XYZ file of C-alpha atoms in Angstrom:
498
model
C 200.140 259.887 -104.331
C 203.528 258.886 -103.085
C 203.936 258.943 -99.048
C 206.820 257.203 -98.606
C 206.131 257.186 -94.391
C 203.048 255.347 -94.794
C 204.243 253.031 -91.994
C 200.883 250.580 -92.248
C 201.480 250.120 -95.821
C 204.727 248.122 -95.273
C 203.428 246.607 -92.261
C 200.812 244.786 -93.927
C 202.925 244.128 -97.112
C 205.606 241.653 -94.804
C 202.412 240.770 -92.976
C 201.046 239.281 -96.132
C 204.482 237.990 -97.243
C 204.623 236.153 -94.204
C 201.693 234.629 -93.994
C 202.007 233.854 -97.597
C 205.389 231.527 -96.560
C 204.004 230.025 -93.426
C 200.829 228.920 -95.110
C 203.167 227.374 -98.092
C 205.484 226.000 -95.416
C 202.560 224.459 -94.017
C 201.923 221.254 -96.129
C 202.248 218.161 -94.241
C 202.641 219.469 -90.966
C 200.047 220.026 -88.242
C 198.366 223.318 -87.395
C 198.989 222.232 -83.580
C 202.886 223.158 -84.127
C 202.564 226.443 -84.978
C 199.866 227.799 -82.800
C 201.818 230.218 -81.568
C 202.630 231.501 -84.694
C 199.834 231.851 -85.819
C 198.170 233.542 -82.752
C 201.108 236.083 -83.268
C 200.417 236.434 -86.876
C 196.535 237.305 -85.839
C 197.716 239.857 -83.392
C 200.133 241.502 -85.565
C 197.336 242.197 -88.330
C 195.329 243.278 -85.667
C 197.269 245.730 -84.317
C 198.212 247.140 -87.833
C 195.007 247.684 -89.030
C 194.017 249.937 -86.277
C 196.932 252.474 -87.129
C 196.623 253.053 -90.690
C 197.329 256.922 -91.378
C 197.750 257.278 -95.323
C 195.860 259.971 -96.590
C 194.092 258.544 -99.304
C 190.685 257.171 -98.202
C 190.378 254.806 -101.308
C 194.599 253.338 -100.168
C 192.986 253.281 -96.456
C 189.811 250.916 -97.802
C 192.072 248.535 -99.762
C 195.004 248.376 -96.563
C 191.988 247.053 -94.603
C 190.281 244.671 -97.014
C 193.793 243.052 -97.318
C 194.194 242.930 -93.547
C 190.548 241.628 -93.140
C 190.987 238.835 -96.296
C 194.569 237.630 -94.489
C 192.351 237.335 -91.056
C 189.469 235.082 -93.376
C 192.801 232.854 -94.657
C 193.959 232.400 -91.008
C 190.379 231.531 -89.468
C 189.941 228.868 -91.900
C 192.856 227.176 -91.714
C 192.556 227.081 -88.284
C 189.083 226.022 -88.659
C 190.455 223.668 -91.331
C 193.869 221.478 -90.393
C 193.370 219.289 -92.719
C 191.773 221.425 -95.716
C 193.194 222.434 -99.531
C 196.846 224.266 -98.518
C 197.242 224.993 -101.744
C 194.158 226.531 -102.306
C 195.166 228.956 -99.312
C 198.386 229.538 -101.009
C 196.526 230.655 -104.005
C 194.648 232.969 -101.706
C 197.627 234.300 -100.525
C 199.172 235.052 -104.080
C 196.174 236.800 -104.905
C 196.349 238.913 -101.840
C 200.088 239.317 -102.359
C 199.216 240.731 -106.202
C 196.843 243.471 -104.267
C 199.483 244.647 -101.749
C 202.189 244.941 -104.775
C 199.589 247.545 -106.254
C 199.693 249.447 -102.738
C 203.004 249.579 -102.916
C 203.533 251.441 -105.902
C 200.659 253.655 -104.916
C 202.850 254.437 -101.786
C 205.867 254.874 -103.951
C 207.794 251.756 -101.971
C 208.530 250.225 -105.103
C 212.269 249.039 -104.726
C 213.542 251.367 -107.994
C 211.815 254.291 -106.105
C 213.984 253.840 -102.829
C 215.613 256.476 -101.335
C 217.231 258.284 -98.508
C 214.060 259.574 -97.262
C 212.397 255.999 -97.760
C 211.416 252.643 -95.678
C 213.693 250.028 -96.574
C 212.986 246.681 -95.164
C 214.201 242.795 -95.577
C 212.315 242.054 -98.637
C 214.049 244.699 -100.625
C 217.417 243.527 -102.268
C 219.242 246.196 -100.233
C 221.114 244.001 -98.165
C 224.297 246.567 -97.066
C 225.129 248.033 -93.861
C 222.600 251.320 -93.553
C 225.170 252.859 -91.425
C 229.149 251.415 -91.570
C 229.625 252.826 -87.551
C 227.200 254.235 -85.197
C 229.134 256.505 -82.983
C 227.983 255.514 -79.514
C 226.642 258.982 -78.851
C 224.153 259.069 -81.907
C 220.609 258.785 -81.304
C 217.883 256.321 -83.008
C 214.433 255.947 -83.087
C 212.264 253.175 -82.203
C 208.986 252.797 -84.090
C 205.958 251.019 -82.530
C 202.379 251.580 -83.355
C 201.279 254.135 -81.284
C 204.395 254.921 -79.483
C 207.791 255.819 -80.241
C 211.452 256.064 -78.186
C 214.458 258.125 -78.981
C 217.413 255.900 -77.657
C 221.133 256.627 -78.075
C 222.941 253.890 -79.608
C 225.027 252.941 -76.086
C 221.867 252.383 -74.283
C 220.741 249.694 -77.233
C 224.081 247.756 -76.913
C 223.483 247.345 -73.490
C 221.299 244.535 -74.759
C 224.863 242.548 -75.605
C 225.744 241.219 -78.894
C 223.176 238.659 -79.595
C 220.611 240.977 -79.588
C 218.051 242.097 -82.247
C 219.270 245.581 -81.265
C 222.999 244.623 -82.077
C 222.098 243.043 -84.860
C 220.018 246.050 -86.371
C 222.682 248.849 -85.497
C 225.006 246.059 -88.479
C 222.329 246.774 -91.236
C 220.784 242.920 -90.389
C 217.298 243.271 -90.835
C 214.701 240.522 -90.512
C 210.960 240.245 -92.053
C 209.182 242.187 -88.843
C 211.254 245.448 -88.715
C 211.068 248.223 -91.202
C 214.671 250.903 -91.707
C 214.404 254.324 -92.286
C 217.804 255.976 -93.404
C 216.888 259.002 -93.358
C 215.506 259.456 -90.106
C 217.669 256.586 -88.443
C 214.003 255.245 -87.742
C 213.684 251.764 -86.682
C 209.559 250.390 -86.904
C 208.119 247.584 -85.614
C 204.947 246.545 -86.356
C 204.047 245.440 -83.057
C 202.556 247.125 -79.551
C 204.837 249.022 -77.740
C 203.199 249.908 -74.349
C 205.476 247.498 -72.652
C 208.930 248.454 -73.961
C 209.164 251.392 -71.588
C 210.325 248.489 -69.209
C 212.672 247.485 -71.447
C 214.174 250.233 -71.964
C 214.528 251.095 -68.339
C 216.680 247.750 -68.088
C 218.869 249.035 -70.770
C 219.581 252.554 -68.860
C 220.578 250.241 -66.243
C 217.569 251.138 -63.630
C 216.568 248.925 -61.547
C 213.514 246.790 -62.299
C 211.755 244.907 -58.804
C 209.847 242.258 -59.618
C 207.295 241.983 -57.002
C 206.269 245.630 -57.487
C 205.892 244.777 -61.384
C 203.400 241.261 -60.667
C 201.671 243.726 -58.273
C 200.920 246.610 -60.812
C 201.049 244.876 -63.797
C 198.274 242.512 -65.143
C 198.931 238.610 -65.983
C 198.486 239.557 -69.716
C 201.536 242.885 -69.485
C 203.355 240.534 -67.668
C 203.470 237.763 -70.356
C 203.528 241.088 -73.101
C 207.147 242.574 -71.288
C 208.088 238.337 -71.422
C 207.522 238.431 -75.281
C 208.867 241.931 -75.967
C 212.217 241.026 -74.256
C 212.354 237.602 -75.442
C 211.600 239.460 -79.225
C 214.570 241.972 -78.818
C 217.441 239.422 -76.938
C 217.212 241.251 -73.912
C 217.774 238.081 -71.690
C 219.233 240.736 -68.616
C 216.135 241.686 -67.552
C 215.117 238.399 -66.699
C 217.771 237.610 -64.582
C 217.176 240.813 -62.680
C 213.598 239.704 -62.088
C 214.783 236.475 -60.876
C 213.125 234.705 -63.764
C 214.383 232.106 -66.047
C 213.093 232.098 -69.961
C 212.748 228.378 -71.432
C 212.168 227.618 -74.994
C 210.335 224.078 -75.511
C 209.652 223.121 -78.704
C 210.038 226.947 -79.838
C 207.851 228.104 -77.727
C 208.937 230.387 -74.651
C 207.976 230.071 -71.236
C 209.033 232.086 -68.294
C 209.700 230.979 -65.091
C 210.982 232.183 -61.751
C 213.997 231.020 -60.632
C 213.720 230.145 -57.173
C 210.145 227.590 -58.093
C 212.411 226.154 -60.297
C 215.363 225.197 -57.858
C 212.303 224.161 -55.933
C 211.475 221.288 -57.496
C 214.516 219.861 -57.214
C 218.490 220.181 -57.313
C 218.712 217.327 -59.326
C 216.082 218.420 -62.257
C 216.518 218.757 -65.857
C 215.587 222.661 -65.739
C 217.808 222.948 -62.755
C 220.939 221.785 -63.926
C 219.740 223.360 -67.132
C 220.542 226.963 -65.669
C 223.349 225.763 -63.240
C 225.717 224.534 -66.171
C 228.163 227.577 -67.733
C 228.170 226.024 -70.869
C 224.497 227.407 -71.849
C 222.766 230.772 -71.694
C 219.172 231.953 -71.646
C 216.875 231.469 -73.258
C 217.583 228.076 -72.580
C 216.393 225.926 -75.511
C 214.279 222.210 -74.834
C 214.187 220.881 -78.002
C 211.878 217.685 -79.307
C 209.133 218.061 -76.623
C 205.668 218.678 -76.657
C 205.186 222.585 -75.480
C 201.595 222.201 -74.997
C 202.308 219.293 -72.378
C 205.341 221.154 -70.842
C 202.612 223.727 -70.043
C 199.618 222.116 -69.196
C 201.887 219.829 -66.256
C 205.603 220.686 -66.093
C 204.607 224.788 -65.864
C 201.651 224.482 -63.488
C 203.960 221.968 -61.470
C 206.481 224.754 -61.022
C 204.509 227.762 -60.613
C 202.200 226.186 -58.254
C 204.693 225.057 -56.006
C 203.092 222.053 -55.254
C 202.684 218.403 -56.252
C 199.208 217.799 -58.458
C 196.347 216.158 -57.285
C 196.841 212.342 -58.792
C 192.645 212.334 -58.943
C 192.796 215.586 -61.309
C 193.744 213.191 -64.228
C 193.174 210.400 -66.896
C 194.838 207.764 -67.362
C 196.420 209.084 -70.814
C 197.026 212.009 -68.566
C 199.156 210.007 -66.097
C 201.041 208.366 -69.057
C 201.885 211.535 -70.343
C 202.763 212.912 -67.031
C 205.263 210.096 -66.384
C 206.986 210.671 -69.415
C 207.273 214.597 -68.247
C 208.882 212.880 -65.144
C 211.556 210.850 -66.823
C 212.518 213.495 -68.703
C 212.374 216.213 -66.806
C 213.612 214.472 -63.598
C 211.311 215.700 -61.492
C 208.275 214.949 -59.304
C 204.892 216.280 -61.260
C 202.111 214.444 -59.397
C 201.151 214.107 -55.646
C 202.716 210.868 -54.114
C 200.619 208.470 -53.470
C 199.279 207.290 -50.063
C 201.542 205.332 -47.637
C 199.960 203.146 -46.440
C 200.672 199.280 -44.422
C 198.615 196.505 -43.213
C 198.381 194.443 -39.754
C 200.874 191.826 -39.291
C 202.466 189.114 -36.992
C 202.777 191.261 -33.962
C 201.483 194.743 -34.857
C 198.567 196.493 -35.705
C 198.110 199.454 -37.954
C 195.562 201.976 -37.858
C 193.537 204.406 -40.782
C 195.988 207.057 -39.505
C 199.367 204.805 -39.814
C 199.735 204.492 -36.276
C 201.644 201.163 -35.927
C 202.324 199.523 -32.632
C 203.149 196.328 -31.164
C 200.925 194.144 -29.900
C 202.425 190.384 -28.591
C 205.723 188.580 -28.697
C 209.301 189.947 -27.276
C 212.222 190.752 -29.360
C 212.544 191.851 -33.458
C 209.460 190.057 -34.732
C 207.371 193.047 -35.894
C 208.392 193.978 -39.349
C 205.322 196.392 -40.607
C 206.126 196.955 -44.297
C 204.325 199.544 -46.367
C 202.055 198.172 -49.263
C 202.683 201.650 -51.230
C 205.917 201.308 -53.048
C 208.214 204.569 -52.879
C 208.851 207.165 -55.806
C 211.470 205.948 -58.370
C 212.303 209.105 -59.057
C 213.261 212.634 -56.998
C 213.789 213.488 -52.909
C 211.483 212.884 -51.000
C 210.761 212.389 -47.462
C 208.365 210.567 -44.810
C 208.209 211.201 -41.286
C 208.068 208.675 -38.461
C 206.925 210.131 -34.837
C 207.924 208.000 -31.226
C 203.826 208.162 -29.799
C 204.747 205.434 -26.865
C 208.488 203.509 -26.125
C 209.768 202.171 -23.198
C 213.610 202.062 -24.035
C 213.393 203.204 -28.065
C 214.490 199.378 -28.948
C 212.599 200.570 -32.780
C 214.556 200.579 -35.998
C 213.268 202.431 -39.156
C 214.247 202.429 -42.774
C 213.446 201.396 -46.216
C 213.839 197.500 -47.305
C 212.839 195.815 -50.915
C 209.991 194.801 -52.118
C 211.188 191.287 -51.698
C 211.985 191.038 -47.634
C 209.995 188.627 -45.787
C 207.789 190.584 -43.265
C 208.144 187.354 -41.063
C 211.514 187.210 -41.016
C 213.230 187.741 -37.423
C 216.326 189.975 -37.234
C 215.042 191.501 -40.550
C 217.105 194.082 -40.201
C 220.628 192.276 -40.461
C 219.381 190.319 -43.354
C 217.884 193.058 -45.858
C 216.628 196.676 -45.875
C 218.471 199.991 -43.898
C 217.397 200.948 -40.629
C 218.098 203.647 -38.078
C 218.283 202.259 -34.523
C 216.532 205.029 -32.129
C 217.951 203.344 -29.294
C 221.685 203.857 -29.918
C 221.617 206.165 -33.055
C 223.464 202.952 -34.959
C 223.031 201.664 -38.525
C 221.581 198.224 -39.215
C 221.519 196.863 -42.637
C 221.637 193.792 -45.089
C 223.874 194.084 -48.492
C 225.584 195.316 -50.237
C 226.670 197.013 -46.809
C 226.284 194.925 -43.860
C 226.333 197.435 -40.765
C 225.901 195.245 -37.875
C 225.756 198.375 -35.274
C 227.852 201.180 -37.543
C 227.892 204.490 -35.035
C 225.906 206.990 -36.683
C 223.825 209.284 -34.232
C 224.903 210.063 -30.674
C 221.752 210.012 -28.731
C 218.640 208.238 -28.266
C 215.069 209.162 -29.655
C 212.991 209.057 -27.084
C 208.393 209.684 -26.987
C 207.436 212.854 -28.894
C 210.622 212.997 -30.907
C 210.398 212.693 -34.563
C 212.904 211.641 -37.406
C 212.707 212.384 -41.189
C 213.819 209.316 -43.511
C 214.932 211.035 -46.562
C 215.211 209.012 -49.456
C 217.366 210.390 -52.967
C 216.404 208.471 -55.911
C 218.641 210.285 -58.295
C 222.063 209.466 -56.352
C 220.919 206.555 -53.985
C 221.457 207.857 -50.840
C 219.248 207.396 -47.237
C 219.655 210.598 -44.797
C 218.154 210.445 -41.241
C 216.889 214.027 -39.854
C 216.149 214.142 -36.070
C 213.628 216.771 -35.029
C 214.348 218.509 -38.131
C 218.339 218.867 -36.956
C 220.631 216.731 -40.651
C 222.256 214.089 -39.454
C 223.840 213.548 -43.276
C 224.108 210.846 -45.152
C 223.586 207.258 -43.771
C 223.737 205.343 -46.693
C 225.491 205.678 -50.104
C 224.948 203.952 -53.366
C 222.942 201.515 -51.890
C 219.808 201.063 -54.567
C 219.091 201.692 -57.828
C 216.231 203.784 -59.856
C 214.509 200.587 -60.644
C 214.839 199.368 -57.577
C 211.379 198.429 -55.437
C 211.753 200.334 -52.106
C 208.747 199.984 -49.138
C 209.037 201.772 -45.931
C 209.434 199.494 -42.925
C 209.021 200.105 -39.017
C 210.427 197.484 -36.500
C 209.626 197.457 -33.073
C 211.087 195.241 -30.063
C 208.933 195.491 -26.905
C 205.135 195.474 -26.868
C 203.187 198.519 -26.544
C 206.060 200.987 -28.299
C 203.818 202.637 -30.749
C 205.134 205.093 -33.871
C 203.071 206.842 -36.535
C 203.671 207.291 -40.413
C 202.932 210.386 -42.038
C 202.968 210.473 -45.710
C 205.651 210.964 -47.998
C 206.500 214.851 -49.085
C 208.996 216.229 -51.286
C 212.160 216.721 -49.501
């Protein structure tokens, strides 16, 4: 019998036809790539054969043996990445054969097509449906189980490069279905969160801390997809969010985590430059890895735990670093040893313990971050008249040296607030503070990576920039504490993003 509504029908027919491709389109690649796809594919077959309304029984059986045949294909070539593709294509054919017979039963045979009918992508009908939608008329939107009456202003809301736009020119694609007489638009696909949506489009106002605390994690990532599906990039910039596409894949994330992890990050100046819009695209990287570290970096808000991981792990995660120009893992512990002069305790309490003058340099064993801003914080336990300088010097400065501090490294004098330091600068005494840091004051030696730059912070109060252009990425920085009369005392804490 001919039911040209039998929405399921064609639903399953592209679902077929799809699968059909990807599997052909699959030789000589890795199952890995496509996951997503393929999880989307699984849901999508799902979700149609639970809505299948055609009135014959015998159509009904054969709709879900297809359905349930396509879902054997996909479990064992996921089972299978490196089984017979083109004995799954054959598969395919033969299921492709089957849903050409339902479609003549369901009269959607293309010479059978007409103003009552479904048309969809696969049909040669390529035309404008409708030459101008008046921006009063009214459409339909098809999902299963749910459907919206929209007028055709509130869809271009969605701006031009949206499926919406697109679909109001007569462009269809492979996963939406056209009915001309009805001005019916379906989609095979769950609807329950487009109500949100659609609420963006009549320009009401979504809050996003309302939705994370009504919604699930799983409606949350569904209202991601859906809007991501129909180009309706808006709404995430009203939730504060920002979509990412790596390696095709899309991954939300919110905005301010983002400008968190620093100013000078790859995804920060990703969404700061005019020249690109969401969703902002990350080609040639691994999505899986840009999840598993880069994502949980962000949305954690916090540095991970350097014991959490393997060795591969670490490899991989300082390749996410590079790239992405920002710090993934916990820094690692500062830490110095006892020298000529001072002692250091488990809890990086340095002081000094013989000799008068600047013969205590204590220089950290850990070598600083290459990479990022970052911070460590030295607090005055015990001075008699603040005669302590503290900085950053190379890798290469002799911790014997006396008067260290005109010969190599940069230095903040607590005494006088001056700037001591070797080349390429040479201050000999530059005026830089205007006060003295005295016992139970503290001051924050922030260290830029990215530009080069060494900023002093007293008791949390900028003091700027001391230092520009002064080192280089590669460059092998250690803290370093000096101290001039015995008995002045400071302590270390450990370094922290900045």
């Amino acid at each position: 019998k001919k039911n040209p509504n039998c929405f399921s029908s064609v639903c399953v027919m592209d679902l077929v036809r799809t699968l059909g491709d990807r599997l052909s389109q699959r030789v000589g690649t890795t199952l890995k790539t496509n996951s997503c796809q393929w999880t989307e594919l699984n849901e999508r077959i799902r979700l149609a054969s639970q809505h299948m309304d055609a009135d014959n029984a015998e159509l009904v059986a054969e709709l879900k043996g297809v359905v349930l045949d396509a879902m054997d294909v996909l479990r064992w070539e996921k089972g299978n990445p490196t089984g017979n593709y083109q004995q799954n294509v054959k598969h395919i054919s033969a299921l492709n054969d089957r849903v050409t017979k339902i479609g003549v039963l369901c009269g959607l045979n293309e010479e059978n097509i007409g103003d009552d009918e479904w048309v969809t992508a696969q049909t040669n009908d390529h035309r404008r449906f409708r030459e101008d939608f008046p921006s009063h008329a009214r459409v339909t939107l098809q999902f299963l189980g749910n459907a919206f009456e929209v007028s055709v202003s509130t869809l271009l809301n969605a701006g031009e490069e949206s499926l919406f736009n697109s679909l109001l020119q007569g462009k269809l694609d492979s996963t939406v279905h056209y009915n001309k007489g009805t001005d019916t638009y379906c989609f095979d696909m769950d609807g329950r969160m487009f109500s949100y949506v659609l609420s963006f489009l009549q320009g009401k106002s979504l809050n996003s801390t309302a939705m994370h605390a009504t919604l699930s994690p799983v409606e949350i990532n569904q209202l991601h997809q859906d809007a991501a599906f129909f180009g309706v990039w808006g709404l995430f910039q009203q939730l504060g969010e920002i979509p990412f596409k790596v390696g095709g894949r899309l991954f939300v994330l919110n905005k301010s985590a983002v400008k968190a992890c620093g100013k000078t990050s790859y995804l920060a100046t990703l969404i700061d430059d005019p020249r690109f819009k969401p969703p902002y695209m990350i080609d040639g990287r691994d999505p899986d890895t840009f999840e598993r570290f880069v994502v949980q970096r962000v949305r954690s808000n916090a540095l991970l735990p350097i014991e959490k991981f393997t060795d591969e792990d670490k490899a991989m995660i300082a390749e996410e670093e590079n790239f992405y120009r920002m710090n993934i893992l916990a820094f690692p512990p500062l830490m110095f040893e006892s020298g000529n002069n001072c002692s250091v305790s488990k809890a990086n309490l340095i002081t000094k313990t013989n000799g008068h003058g600047w013969t205590a340099n204590c220089i950290s064993l850990t070598t600083l971050p290459s990479r990022g801003r970052f911070k460590f914080r030295v607090t005055v336990k015990a001075t008699s008249l603040s005669h302590i300088l503290i900085g950053i010097a190379p890798s290469t400065a002799n911790p014997n040296e006396i008067n260290l501090h005109k010969e190599s490294g940069f230095y903040y004098y607590l005494y006088s607030g001056s700037l001591y330091s070797g080349p390429p600068v040479s201050y000999n005494g530059k005026l830089f503070g205007d006060r003295k840091v005295t016992a139970g004051e503290w001051v924050d030696v922030v260290v830029d990576r990215e530009v080069g730059s060494l900023t002093f912070s007293i008791n949390g109060e900028d003091r700027g920039i001391a230092y520009k252009n002064i080192f280089s990425k590669n460059d092998d920085l250690r803290a370093c504490i000096m101290l001039f009369n015995v008995n002045d005392a400071v302590k270390v804490d450990q370094i922290e993003s900045a």
